[in-house]
Amino acid sequence: MLLVPLLILVISVLVGGNNGQNDVIVTRCCVPSQFRCEMDVTGGYTDPVSGMNTFADRRVRLYNDYDLNVTRTDTDVSLPSGVSFVHSELTYYDQHISYKIDGSQCRPDRITAAMQDKCIPGYAVLVTTGRIGQSGGDGIEVATWRYVTSDNITILRAVSVEQCWPIYQTEQSVFSGGYSRMTYMISNIEVGKFPDLITKPDICTMT
């Protein structure tokens, strides 16, 4: 199954939606337990110590497996020297470890973060509803929710009403003088299990 939202239409839904005032029945829902997709990631952050700004603008391939509490991201990297490679991050949240993989190099990092919630939290506020595409069977009803996480990150999260597929998300936070805002535009969703994507490569060893 594939979902390819038109980015401009998604933005118009979020900004100029119906504020929940239509005939669509909207309830809090949970995204699929296993799916892969592509994400256009844009945004940046300000370092609280140096005051330097860092910006992000990249396309990422993501796989989530909520049953196993594992995620994988793959990003194509091109260096000024002309060298290109794929940067992968394979994160096992139950084991509190993430493997950063670049070609034949693998670096394990200990983490404390939790995997993003599978479900829209009970305290989330419905911001707006709208439609992507033409009216009728080809359109996609979208609900956008806003909530603040326990570590003070404000999230705006849009999902399809019928199947709860993720479509769009922004994350904004202020921390110790720093600031971060990231936007994730999601497309090409494919629901299903892909065990090969979350198998730890032989080059990775835990330290």
Short mmCIF file of C-alpha atoms in Angstrom, two decimals:
data_model
loop_
_atom_site.label_atom_id
_atom_site.label_comp_id
_atom_site.label_asym_id
_atom_site.label_seq_id
_atom_site.Cartn_x
_atom_site.Cartn_y
_atom_site.Cartn_z
CA MET A 1 0.00 0.00 0.00
CA LEU A 2 1.34 3.41 -0.98
CA LEU A 3 0.54 6.96 0.11
CA VAL A 4 2.08 9.84 -1.84
CA PRO A 5 0.67 13.14 -0.49
CA LEU A 6 1.12 16.33 -2.44
CA LEU A 7 3.28 18.51 -0.21
CA ILE A 8 1.65 21.84 -1.04
CA LEU A 9 -1.79 20.41 -0.39
CA VAL A 10 -0.68 18.98 2.93
CA ILE A 11 0.53 22.39 4.07
CA SER A 12 -2.75 24.02 2.99
CA VAL A 13 -4.68 21.41 4.98
CA LEU A 14 -2.71 22.18 8.13
CA VAL A 15 -2.82 25.94 7.82
CA GLY A 16 -6.28 26.46 6.40
CA GLY A 17 -8.23 23.41 7.52
CA ASN A 18 -11.73 23.19 8.90
CA ASN A 19 -10.80 23.33 12.59
CA GLY A 20 -12.54 20.02 13.11
CA GLN A 21 -15.87 21.40 11.84
CA ASN A 22 -16.93 18.87 9.21
CA ASP A 23 -18.75 15.56 9.00
CA VAL A 24 -15.64 13.44 9.54
CA ILE A 25 -15.58 11.50 12.80
CA VAL A 26 -12.11 12.02 14.26
CA THR A 27 -10.73 9.93 17.12
CA ARG A 28 -7.24 9.46 18.55
CA CYS A 29 -5.59 6.58 16.77
CA CYS A 30 -2.38 4.57 16.45
CA VAL A 31 -0.10 4.40 13.42
CA PRO A 32 0.63 0.94 11.92
CA SER A 33 2.88 -1.32 13.98
CA GLN A 34 5.34 -1.74 11.11
CA PHE A 35 5.81 0.57 8.15
CA ARG A 36 8.47 2.18 6.02
CA CYS A 37 8.30 5.54 4.29
CA GLU A 38 10.29 8.45 2.94
CA MET A 39 10.64 11.76 4.78
CA ASP A 40 11.63 15.23 3.64
CA VAL A 41 13.36 16.60 6.73
CA THR A 42 13.90 20.36 7.09
CA GLY A 43 14.65 22.66 10.01
CA GLY A 44 17.51 23.45 12.31
CA TYR A 45 18.70 24.25 15.80
CA THR A 46 20.71 26.82 17.71
CA ASP A 47 23.53 25.54 19.90
CA PRO A 48 23.05 26.93 23.45
CA VAL A 49 26.82 27.26 24.06
CA SER A 50 28.22 28.61 20.79
CA GLY A 51 25.05 30.25 19.47
CA MET A 52 25.80 28.66 16.11
CA ASN A 53 22.89 27.70 13.86
CA THR A 54 22.78 24.33 12.12
CA PHE A 55 20.28 23.66 9.35
CA ALA A 56 18.89 20.40 7.98
CA ASP A 57 17.49 19.74 4.52
CA ARG A 58 17.57 16.08 3.54
CA ARG A 59 15.52 13.13 2.39
CA VAL A 60 15.45 10.12 4.71
CA ARG A 61 14.15 6.57 4.35
CA LEU A 62 12.56 5.44 7.62
CA TYR A 63 11.41 2.07 8.94
CA ASN A 64 9.51 1.72 12.23
CA ASP A 65 8.78 -1.55 14.02
CA TYR A 66 6.76 -0.80 17.13
CA ASP A 67 6.38 -4.47 18.10
CA LEU A 68 10.18 -4.77 18.40
CA ASN A 69 10.72 -1.13 19.47
CA VAL A 70 13.25 -0.57 16.68
CA THR A 71 13.75 2.13 14.04
CA ARG A 72 16.06 2.49 11.08
CA THR A 73 16.89 5.57 9.01
CA ASP A 74 18.95 5.73 5.80
CA THR A 75 20.23 9.00 4.37
CA ASP A 76 22.20 9.49 1.15
CA VAL A 77 25.30 11.63 1.82
CA SER A 78 27.41 13.39 -0.84
CA LEU A 79 30.64 15.05 0.28
CA PRO A 80 32.26 18.03 -1.49
CA SER A 81 35.09 15.68 -2.49
CA GLY A 82 32.65 13.71 -4.63
CA VAL A 83 32.46 10.74 -2.26
CA SER A 84 28.93 9.42 -1.73
CA PHE A 85 27.65 6.89 0.81
CA VAL A 86 24.59 5.94 2.82
CA HIS A 87 24.46 6.95 6.49
CA SER A 88 22.27 4.54 8.46
CA GLU A 89 21.09 4.67 12.06
CA LEU A 90 19.70 1.47 13.55
CA THR A 91 18.20 2.07 16.99
CA TYR A 92 17.13 -0.60 19.49
CA TYR A 93 15.24 1.34 22.16
CA ASP A 94 14.80 -1.59 24.55
CA GLN A 95 18.59 -2.09 24.51
CA HIS A 96 19.26 1.68 24.76
CA ILE A 97 21.70 1.58 21.85
CA SER A 98 21.89 3.10 18.39
CA TYR A 99 24.31 2.01 15.67
CA LYS A 100 25.61 4.70 13.28
CA ILE A 101 26.69 2.97 10.07
CA ASP A 102 28.72 4.59 7.27
CA GLY A 103 29.88 2.09 4.68
CA SER A 104 32.19 -0.34 6.48
CA GLN A 105 32.26 1.79 9.64
CA CYS A 106 29.87 1.23 12.56
CA ARG A 107 29.75 3.22 15.79
CA PRO A 108 27.51 2.18 18.70
CA ASP A 109 26.07 4.96 20.89
CA ARG A 110 24.24 4.55 24.17
CA ILE A 111 20.87 6.35 24.23
CA THR A 112 18.23 7.22 26.80
CA ALA A 113 15.51 8.41 24.41
CA ALA A 114 12.30 6.46 23.93
CA MET A 115 10.70 5.59 20.62
CA GLN A 116 8.06 8.05 19.51
CA ASP A 117 4.56 7.19 20.69
CA LYS A 118 2.71 4.87 18.36
CA CYS A 119 -0.61 6.44 19.31
CA ILE A 120 -1.87 10.01 19.52
CA PRO A 121 -1.73 10.76 23.28
CA GLY A 122 -4.96 11.09 25.20
CA TYR A 123 -4.13 14.68 26.12
CA ALA A 124 -3.48 15.76 22.51
CA VAL A 125 -5.67 18.58 21.19
CA LEU A 126 -7.30 18.35 17.77
CA VAL A 127 -6.16 21.44 15.84
CA THR A 128 -7.78 20.99 12.44
CA THR A 129 -9.17 18.53 9.93
CA GLY A 130 -9.04 18.70 6.14
CA ARG A 131 -8.65 16.78 2.94
CA ILE A 132 -5.74 16.01 0.63
CA GLY A 133 -6.70 15.58 -3.01
CA GLN A 134 -10.05 15.81 -4.73
CA SER A 135 -13.35 15.12 -3.05
CA GLY A 136 -14.66 11.60 -3.36
CA GLY A 137 -12.96 8.25 -3.10
CA ASP A 138 -9.49 9.51 -4.04
CA GLY A 139 -9.29 12.10 -1.26
CA ILE A 140 -7.59 11.55 2.08
CA GLU A 141 -9.12 12.94 5.27
CA VAL A 142 -6.45 14.32 7.60
CA ALA A 143 -6.53 15.20 11.29
CA THR A 144 -3.85 17.36 12.90
CA TRP A 145 -3.11 17.10 16.61
CA ARG A 146 -0.97 19.21 18.95
CA TYR A 147 0.62 18.06 22.20
CA VAL A 148 3.66 18.65 24.42
CA THR A 149 5.86 15.71 25.44
CA SER A 150 7.24 15.07 28.91
CA ASP A 151 10.59 16.56 27.83
CA ASN A 152 8.87 19.78 26.69
CA ILE A 153 8.81 19.22 22.93
CA THR A 154 5.79 20.73 21.20
CA ILE A 155 4.57 18.39 18.45
CA LEU A 156 2.14 19.06 15.63
CA ARG A 157 1.23 15.68 14.14
CA ALA A 158 -1.00 15.02 11.13
CA VAL A 159 -2.37 11.55 10.34
CA SER A 160 -4.92 10.16 7.91
CA VAL A 161 -8.28 9.73 9.61
CA GLU A 162 -9.19 6.36 8.11
CA GLN A 163 -5.93 4.42 8.50
CA CYS A 164 -3.89 6.63 10.85
CA TRP A 165 -0.96 6.81 8.45
CA PRO A 166 1.53 9.56 9.41
CA ILE A 167 1.60 12.45 6.95
CA TYR A 168 3.30 15.44 8.54
CA GLN A 169 4.99 16.38 11.80
CA THR A 170 6.76 19.37 13.33
CA GLU A 171 8.78 19.32 16.55
CA GLN A 172 9.75 22.49 18.38
CA SER A 173 11.68 22.85 21.63
CA VAL A 174 13.65 25.36 23.70
CA PHE A 175 16.37 24.02 25.97
CA SER A 176 19.02 25.80 28.09
CA GLY A 177 19.21 28.73 25.72
CA GLY A 178 19.08 26.58 22.59
CA TYR A 179 16.27 26.20 20.12
CA SER A 180 15.22 23.46 17.72
CA ARG A 181 12.51 23.17 15.10
CA MET A 182 12.22 20.24 12.68
CA THR A 183 9.63 19.43 10.03
CA TYR A 184 8.99 15.96 8.61
CA MET A 185 6.91 15.57 5.44
CA ILE A 186 6.09 11.88 4.93
CA SER A 187 5.33 10.05 1.69
CA ASN A 188 5.46 6.62 0.03
CA ILE A 189 4.21 4.72 3.06
CA GLU A 190 4.36 0.95 2.80
CA VAL A 191 2.80 -1.05 5.62
CA GLY A 192 4.40 -4.37 6.52
CA LYS A 193 7.35 -6.12 8.13
CA PHE A 194 10.86 -5.75 6.71
CA PRO A 195 13.08 -7.81 9.04
CA ASP A 196 16.21 -7.40 6.92
CA LEU A 197 16.19 -3.67 7.62
CA ILE A 198 16.55 -4.12 11.38
CA THR A 199 19.12 -6.90 11.41
CA LYS A 200 22.35 -5.65 12.96
CA PRO A 201 25.20 -5.78 10.40
CA ASP A 202 28.17 -8.01 11.20
CA ILE A 203 30.45 -4.95 11.29
CA CYS A 204 28.63 -3.63 14.37
CA THR A 205 29.69 -4.72 17.83
CA MET A 206 28.45 -3.33 21.11
CA THR A 207 30.97 -1.57 23.36
#
